[in-house]
Tab-separated table of C-alpha atoms (C1' of nucleotides) in Angstrom:
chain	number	residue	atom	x	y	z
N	1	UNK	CA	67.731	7.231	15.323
N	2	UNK	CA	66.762	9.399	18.173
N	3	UNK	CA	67.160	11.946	15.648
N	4	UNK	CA	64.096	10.449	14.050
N	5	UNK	CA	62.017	10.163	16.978
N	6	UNK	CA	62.291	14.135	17.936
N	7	UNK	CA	61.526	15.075	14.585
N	8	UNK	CA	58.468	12.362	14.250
N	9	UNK	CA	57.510	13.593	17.955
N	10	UNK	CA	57.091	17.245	16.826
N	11	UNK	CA	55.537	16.396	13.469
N	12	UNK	CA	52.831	14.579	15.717
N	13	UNK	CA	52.228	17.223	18.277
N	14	UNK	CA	52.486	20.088	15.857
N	15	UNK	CA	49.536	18.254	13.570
N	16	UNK	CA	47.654	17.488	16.735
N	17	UNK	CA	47.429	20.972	17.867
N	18	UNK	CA	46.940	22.463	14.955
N	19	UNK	CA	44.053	20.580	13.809
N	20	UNK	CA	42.856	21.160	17.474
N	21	UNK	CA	43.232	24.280	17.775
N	22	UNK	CA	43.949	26.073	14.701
N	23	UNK	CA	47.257	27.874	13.572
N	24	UNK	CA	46.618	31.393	14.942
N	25	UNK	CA	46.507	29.622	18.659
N	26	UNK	CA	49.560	27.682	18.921
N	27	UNK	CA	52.946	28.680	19.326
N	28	UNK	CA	55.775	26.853	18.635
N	29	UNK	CA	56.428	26.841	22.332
N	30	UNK	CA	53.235	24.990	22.735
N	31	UNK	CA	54.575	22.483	20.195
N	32	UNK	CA	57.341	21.877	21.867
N	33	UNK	CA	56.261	21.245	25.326
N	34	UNK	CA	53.803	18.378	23.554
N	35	UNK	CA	56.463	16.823	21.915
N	36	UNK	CA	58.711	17.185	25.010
N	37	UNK	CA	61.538	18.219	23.160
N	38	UNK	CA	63.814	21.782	23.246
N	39	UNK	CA	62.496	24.718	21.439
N	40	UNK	CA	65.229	25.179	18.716
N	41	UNK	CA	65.294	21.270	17.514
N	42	UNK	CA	61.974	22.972	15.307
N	43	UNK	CA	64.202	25.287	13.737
N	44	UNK	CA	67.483	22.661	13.597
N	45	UNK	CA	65.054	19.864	12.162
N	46	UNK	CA	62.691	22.395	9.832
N	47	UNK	CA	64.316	25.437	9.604
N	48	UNK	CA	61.840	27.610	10.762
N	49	UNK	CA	57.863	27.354	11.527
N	50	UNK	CA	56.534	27.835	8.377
N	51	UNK	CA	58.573	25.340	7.173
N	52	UNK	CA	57.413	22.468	9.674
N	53	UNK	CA	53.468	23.565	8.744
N	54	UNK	CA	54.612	23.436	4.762
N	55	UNK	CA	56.028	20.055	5.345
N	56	UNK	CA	53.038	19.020	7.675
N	57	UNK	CA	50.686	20.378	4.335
N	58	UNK	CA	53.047	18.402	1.748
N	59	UNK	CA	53.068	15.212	3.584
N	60	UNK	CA	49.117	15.684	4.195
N	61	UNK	CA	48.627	16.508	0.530
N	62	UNK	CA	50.309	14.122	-1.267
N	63	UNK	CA	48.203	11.248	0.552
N	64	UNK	CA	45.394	13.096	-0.293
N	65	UNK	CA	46.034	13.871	-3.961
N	66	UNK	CA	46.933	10.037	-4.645
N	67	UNK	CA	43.330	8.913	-3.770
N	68	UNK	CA	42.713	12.164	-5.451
N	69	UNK	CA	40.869	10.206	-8.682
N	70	UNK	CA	37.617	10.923	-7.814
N	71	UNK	CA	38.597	14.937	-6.932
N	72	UNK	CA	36.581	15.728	-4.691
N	73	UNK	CA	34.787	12.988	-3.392
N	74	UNK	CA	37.419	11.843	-1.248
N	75	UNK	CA	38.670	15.413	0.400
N	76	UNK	CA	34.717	16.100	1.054
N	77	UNK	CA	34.317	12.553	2.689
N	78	UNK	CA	36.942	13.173	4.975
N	79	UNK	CA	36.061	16.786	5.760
N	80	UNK	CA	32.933	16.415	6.664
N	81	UNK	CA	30.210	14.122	7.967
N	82	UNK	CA	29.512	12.904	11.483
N	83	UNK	CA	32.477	11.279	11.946
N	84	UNK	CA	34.613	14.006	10.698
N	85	UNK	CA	36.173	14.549	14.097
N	86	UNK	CA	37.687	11.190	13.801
N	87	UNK	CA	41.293	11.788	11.996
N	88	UNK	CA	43.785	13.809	13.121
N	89	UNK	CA	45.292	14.508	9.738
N	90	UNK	CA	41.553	15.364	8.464
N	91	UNK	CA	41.249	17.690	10.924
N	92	UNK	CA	44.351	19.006	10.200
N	93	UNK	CA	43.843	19.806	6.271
N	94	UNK	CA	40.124	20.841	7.236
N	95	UNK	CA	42.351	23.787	9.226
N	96	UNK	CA	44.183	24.292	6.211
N	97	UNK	CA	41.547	24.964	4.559
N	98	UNK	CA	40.031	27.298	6.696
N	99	UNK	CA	42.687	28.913	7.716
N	100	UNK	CA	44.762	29.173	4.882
N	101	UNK	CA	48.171	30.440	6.764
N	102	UNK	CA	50.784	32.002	4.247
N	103	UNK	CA	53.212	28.431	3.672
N	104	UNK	CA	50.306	26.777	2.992
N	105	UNK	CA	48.884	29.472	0.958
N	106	UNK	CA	51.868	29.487	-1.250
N	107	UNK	CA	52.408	25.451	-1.966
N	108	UNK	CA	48.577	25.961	-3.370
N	109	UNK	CA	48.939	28.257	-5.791
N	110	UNK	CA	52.614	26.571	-6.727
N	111	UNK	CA	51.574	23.201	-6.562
N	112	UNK	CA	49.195	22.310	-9.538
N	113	UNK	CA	50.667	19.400	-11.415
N	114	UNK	CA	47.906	16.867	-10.264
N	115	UNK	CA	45.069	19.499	-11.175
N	116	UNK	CA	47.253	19.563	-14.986
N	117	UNK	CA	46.738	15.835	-15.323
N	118	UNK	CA	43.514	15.983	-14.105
N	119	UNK	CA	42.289	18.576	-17.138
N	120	UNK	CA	44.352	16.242	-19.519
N	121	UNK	CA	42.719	13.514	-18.814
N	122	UNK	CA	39.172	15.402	-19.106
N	123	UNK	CA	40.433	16.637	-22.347
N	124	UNK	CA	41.060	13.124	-23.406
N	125	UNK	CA	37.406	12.385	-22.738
N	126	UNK	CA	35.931	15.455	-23.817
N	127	UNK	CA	37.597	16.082	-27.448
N	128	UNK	CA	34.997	18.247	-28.592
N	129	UNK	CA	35.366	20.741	-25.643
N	130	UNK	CA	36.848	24.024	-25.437
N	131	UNK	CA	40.413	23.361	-23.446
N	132	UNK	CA	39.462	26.410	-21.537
N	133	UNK	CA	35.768	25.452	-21.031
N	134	UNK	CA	37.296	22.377	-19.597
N	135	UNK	CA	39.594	24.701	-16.946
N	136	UNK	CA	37.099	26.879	-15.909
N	137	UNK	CA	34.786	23.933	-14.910
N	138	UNK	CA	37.829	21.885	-12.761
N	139	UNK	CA	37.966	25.687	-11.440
N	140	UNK	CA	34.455	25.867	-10.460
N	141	UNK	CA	34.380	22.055	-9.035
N	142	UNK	CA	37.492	22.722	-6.874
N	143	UNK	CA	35.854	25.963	-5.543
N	144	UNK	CA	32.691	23.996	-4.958
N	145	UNK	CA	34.297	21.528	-3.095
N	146	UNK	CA	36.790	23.520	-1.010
N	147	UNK	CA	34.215	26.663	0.030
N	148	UNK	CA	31.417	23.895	1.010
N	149	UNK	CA	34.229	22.310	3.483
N	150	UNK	CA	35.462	26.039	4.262
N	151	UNK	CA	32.158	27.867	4.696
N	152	UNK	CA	30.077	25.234	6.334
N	153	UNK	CA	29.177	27.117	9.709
N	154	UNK	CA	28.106	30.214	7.147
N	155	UNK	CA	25.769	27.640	5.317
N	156	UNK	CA	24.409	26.352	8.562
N	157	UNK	CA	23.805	29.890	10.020
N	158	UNK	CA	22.611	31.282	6.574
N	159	UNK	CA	20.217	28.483	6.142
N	160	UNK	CA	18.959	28.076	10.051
N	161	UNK	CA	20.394	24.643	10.338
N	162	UNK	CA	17.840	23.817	7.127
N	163	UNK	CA	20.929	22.645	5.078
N	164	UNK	CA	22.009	19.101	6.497
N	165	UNK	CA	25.863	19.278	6.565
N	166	UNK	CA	26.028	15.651	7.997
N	167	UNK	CA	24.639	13.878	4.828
N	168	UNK	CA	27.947	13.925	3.124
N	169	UNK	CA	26.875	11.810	0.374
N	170	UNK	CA	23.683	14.430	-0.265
N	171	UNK	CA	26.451	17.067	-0.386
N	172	UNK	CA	29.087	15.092	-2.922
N	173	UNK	CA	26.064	14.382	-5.078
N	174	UNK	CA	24.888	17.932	-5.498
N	175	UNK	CA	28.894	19.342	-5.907
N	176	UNK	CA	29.529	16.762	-8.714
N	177	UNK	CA	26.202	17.612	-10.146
N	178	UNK	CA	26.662	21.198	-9.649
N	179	UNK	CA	30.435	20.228	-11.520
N	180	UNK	CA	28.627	18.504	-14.299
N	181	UNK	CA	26.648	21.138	-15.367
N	182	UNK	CA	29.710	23.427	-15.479
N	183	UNK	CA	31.440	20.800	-17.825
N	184	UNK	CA	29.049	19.079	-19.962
N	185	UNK	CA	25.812	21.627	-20.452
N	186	UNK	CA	24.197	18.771	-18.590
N	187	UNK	CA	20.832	19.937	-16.632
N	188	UNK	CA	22.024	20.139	-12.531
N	189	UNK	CA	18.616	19.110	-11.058
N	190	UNK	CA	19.373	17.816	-7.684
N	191	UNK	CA	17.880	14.369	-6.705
N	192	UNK	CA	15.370	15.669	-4.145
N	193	UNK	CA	15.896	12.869	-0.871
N	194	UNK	CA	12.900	11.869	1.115
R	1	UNK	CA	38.822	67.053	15.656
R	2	UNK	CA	42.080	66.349	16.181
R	3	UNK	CA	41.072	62.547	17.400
R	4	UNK	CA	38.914	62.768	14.135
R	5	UNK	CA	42.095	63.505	12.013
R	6	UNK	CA	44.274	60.618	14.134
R	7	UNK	CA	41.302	58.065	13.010
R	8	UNK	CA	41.152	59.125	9.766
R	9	UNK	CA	44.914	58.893	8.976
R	10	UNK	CA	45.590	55.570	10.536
R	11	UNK	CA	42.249	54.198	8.625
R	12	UNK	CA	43.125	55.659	5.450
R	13	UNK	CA	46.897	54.313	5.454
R	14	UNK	CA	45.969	50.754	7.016
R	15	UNK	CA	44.022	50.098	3.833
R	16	UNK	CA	46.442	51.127	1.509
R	17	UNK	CA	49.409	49.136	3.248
R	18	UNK	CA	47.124	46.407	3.983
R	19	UNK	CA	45.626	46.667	0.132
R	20	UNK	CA	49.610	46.716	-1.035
R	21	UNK	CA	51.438	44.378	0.942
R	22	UNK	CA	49.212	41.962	2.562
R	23	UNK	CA	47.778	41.512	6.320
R	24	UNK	CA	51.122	39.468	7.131
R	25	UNK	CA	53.733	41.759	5.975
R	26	UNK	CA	52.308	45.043	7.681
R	27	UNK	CA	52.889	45.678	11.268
R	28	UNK	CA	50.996	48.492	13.496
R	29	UNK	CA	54.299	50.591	13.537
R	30	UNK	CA	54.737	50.562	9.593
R	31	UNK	CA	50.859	51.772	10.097
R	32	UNK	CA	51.536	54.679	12.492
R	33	UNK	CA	54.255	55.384	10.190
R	34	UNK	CA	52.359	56.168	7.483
R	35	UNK	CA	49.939	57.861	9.190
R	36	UNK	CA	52.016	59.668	11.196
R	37	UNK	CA	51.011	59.484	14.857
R	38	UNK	CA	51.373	57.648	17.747
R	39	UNK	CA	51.819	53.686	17.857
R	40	UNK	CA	49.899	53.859	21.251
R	41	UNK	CA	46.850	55.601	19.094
R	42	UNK	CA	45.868	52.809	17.373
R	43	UNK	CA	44.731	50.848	20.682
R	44	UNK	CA	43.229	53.799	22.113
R	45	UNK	CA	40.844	54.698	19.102
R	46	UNK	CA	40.369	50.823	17.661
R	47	UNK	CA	41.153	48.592	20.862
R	48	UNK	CA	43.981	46.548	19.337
R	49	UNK	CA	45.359	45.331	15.724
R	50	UNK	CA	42.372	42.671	14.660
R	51	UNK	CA	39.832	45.410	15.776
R	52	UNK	CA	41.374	47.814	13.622
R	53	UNK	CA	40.873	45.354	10.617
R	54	UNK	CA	37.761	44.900	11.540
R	55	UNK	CA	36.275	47.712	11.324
R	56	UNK	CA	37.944	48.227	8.090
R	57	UNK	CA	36.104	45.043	6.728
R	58	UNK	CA	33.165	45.785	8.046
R	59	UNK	CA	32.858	49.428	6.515
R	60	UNK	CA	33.936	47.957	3.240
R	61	UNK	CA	31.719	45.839	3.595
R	62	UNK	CA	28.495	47.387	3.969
R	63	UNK	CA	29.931	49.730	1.023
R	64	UNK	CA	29.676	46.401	-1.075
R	65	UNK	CA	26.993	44.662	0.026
R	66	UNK	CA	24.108	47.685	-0.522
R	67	UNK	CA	25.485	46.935	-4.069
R	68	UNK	CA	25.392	43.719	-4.019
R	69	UNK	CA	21.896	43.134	-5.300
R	70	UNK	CA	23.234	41.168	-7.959
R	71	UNK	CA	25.077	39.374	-5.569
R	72	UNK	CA	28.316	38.637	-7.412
R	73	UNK	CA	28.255	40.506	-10.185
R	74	UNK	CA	29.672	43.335	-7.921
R	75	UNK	CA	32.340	41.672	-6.295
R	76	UNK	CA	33.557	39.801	-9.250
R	77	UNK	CA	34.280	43.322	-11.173
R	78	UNK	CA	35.796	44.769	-8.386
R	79	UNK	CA	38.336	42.526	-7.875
R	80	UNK	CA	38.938	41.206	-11.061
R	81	UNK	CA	39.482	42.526	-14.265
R	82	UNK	CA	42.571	44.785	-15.748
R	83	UNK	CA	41.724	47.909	-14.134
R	84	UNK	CA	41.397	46.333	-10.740
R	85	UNK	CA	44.390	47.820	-9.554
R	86	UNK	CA	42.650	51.260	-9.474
R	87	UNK	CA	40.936	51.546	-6.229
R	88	UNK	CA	42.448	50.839	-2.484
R	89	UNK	CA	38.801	49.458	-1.257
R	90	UNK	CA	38.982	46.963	-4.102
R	91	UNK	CA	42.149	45.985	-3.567
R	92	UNK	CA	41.768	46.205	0.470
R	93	UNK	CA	38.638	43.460	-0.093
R	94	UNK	CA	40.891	41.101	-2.354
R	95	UNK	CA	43.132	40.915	0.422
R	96	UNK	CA	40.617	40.214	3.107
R	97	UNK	CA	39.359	37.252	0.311
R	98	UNK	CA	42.622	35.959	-0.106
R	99	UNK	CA	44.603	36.172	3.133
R	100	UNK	CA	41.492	35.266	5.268
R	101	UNK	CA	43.172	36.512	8.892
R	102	UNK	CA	41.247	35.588	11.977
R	103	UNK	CA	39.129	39.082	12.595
R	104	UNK	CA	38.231	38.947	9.151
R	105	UNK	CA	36.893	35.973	9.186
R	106	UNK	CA	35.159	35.297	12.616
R	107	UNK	CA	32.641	38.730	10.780
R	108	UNK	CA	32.377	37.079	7.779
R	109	UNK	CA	30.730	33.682	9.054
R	110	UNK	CA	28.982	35.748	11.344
R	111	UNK	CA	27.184	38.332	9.791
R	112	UNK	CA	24.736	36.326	7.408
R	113	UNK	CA	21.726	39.131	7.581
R	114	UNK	CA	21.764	40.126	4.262
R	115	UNK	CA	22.487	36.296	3.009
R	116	UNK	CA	19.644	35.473	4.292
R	117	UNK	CA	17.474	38.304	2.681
R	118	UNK	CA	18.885	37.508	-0.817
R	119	UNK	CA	18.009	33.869	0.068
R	120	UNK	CA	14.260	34.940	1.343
R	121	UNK	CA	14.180	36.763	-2.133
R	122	UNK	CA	14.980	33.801	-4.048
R	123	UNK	CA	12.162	31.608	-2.027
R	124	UNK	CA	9.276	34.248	-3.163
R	125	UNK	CA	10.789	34.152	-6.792
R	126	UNK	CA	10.971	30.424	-6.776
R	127	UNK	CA	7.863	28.879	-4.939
R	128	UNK	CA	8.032	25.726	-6.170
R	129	UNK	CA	12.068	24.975	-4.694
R	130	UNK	CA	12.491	23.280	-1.847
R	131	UNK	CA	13.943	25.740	0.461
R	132	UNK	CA	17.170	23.377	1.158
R	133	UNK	CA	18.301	23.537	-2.705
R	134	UNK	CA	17.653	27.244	-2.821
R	135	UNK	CA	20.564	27.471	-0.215
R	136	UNK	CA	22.601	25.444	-1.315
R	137	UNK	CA	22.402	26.890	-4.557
R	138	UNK	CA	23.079	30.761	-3.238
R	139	UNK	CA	26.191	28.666	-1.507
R	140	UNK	CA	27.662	27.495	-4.629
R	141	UNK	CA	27.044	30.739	-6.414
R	142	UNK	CA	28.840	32.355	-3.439
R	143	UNK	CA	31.401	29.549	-3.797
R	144	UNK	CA	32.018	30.155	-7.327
R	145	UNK	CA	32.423	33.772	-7.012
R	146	UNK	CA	34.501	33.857	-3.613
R	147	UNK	CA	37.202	31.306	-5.249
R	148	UNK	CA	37.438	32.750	-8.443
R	149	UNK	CA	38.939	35.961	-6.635
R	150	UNK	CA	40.817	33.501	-4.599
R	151	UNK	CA	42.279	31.086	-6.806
R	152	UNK	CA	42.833	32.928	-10.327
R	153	UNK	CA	46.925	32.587	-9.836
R	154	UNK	CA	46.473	29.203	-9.641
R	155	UNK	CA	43.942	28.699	-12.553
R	156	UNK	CA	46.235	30.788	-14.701
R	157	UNK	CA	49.018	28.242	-13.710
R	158	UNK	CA	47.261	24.990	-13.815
R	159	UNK	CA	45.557	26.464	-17.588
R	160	UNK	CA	48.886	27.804	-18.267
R	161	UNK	CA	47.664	31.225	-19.149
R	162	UNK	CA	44.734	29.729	-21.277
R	163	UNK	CA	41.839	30.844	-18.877
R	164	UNK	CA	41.608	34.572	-19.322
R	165	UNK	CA	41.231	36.343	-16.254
R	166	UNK	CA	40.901	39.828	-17.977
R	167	UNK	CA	37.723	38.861	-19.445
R	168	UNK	CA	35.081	39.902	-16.411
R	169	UNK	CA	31.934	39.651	-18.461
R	170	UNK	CA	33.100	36.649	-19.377
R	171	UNK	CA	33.783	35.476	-15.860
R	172	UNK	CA	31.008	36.904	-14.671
R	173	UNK	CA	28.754	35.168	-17.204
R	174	UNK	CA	30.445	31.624	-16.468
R	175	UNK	CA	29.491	32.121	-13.062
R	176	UNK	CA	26.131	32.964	-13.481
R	177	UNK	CA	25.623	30.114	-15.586
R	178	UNK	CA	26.518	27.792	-13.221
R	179	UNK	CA	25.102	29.082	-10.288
R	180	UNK	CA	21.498	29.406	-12.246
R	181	UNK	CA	22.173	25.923	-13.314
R	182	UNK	CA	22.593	24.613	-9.237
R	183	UNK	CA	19.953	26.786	-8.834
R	184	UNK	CA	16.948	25.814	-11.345
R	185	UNK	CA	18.462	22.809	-12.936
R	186	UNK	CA	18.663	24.824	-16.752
R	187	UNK	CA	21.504	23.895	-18.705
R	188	UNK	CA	24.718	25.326	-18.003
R	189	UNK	CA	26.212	25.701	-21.373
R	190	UNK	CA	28.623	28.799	-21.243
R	191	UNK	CA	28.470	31.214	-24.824
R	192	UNK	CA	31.419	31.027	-26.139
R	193	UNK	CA	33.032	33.819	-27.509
R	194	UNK	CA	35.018	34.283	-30.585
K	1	DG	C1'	75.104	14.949	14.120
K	2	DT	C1'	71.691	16.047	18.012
K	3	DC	C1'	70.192	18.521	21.376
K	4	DT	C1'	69.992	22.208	25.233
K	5	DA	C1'	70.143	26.681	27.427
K	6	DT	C1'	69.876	31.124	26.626
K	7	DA	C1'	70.046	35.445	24.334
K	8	DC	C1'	68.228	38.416	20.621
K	9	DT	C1'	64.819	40.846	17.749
K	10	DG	C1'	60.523	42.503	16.711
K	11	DG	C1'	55.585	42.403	17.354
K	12	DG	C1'	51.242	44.084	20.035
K	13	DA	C1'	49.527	45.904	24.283
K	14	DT	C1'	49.299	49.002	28.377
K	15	DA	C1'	50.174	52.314	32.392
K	16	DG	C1'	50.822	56.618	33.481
K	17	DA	C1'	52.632	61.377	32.489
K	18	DC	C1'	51.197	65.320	30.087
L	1	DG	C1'	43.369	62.713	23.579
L	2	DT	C1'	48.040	61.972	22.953
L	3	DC	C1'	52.609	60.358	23.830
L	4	DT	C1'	56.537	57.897	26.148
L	5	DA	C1'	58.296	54.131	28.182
L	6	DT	C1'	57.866	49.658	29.120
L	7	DC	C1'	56.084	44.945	29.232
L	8	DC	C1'	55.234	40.439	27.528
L	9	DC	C1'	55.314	37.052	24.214
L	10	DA	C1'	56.272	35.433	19.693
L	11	DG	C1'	59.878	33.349	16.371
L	12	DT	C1'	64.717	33.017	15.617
L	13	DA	C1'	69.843	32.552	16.226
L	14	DT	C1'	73.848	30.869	18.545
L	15	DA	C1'	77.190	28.764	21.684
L	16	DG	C1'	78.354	24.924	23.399
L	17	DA	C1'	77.307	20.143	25.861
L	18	DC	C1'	76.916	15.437	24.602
DNA sequence: GTCTATACTGGGATAGAC
DNA sequence: GTCTATCCCAGTATAGAC
């Protein structure tokens, strides 16, 4: 019982800082003086650090990968857009993202059994495709989606501010198009807004 | 002289350790190791640890980017590719894809000059663009590129082994493809091979 | 089973002798 | 310019209180 509330008390500060101020910044010592609890109940409850940011990423991820359907529409709605600084646990994957510390690293490369059903179901709906066709274009619309949420302050520098970062639906609709083309052969003309 | 020789020989075996094991397994004193000298000369000649990786990065760098007229081509077969295990640089600029430590990183969304004249490049080739899409589209390309490097254990798991990373004309050709396609709105379609 | 105080190890940085 | 000694701070381990 009061077990659960120091663990649920780090959890919370740990995702709070983090997503404030990135992984490199905060030290477990920070963590614990938010949660108000003693340093080593990270280690007795987690086992070590990485361990409490691979959990934080798990947890994180698996809500994520259930509304996951769309694949990418949903992780680029919540990284980006004007009210981006809204969610705490947005925040926190948008560090994960960026930031990519070696835990997290790891589950990413490990962890692919959504992206597997994914491609099945594409190859389902696209018989006449090449399996690996169909692989390299999930590829290329996961690396769409996750550079445009990683490298947005390049884009905005690159570009002068030209490229609007805040129209989030402009930016899904030109990643899925950009996705289509890599799947289907399918002309990627963007639909030019006013 | 001799401060040349110290510079040289802490340079020379950061990027190989760094290139071998990884920013996060190599400390300064398995660096002065190697080199042997002093662990106190690697703050007087580079300032401190991140500047020392900096400057690494950034002489890489400009190494790849006065080749990098073709923008990706040149990355992509350096770091991918059987024979990538031949050269420390390459292997040194995988790591600084990959790992993406904070030094690294703070340069890389910083320094957008020559972004920015491939992108001015593009506008006189392409008159009729708007100027938005034309970023956007050297984004993606960048995108595709960047996470292929990043991401190929992962597509090899998630294809299981299908997707064949050995291939780099082939690689290199899928990206093209869809980067011309975000770029002009042509078909996609990738050749397939036999 | 939980939690605390405290000690340990190893990393990067720095002051001052040479 | 170079080296030694030392400092400070990070994550971790442990002994023991409750």
């Amino acid at each position: 019982m009061a077990a659960d509330r120091t663990r649920t008390a780090i959890i919370t500060a740990a995702e709070r800082l983090y997503a404030e101020r990135g992984f490199a910044d905060v030290t477990m010592r920070d963590i614990v003086a938010a949660a108000d609890v003693n340093l080593a109940a990270v280690n007795y409850h987690f086992g070590s650090k990485d361990e409490l940011i691979a959990e934080l990423f798990v947890t994180r991820s698996i809500a994520t990968n259930r509304e996951r359907r769309a694949l990418v529409g949903p992780t680029l709605r919540g990284c980006l857009g004007p009210d981006r600084e809204g969610s705490t646990a947005a925040r926190f994957m948008i560090r994960a993202s960026i930031e990519s510390v070696p835990p997290i690293r790891k589950i990413k490369t490990r962890e692919v059994d959504h992206l597997k059903r994914f491609a099945a179901a594409l190859r389902r709906a696209l018989p006449d495709h090449d399996p690996a066709d169909i692989f390299w274009a999930l590829h290329f619309a996961l690396a769409l989606a996750h550079q445009t949420i990683r490298d947005t302050e390049r884009l905005t520098r690159m570009s002068d501010g030209l490229c609007d970062l805040d129209d989030v639906q402009g930016i899904i609709d030109r990643v899925v198009a950009v996705a289509l083309a890599a799947l289907t052969g399918k002309p990627a003309r963007i639909k030019t807004r006013a």
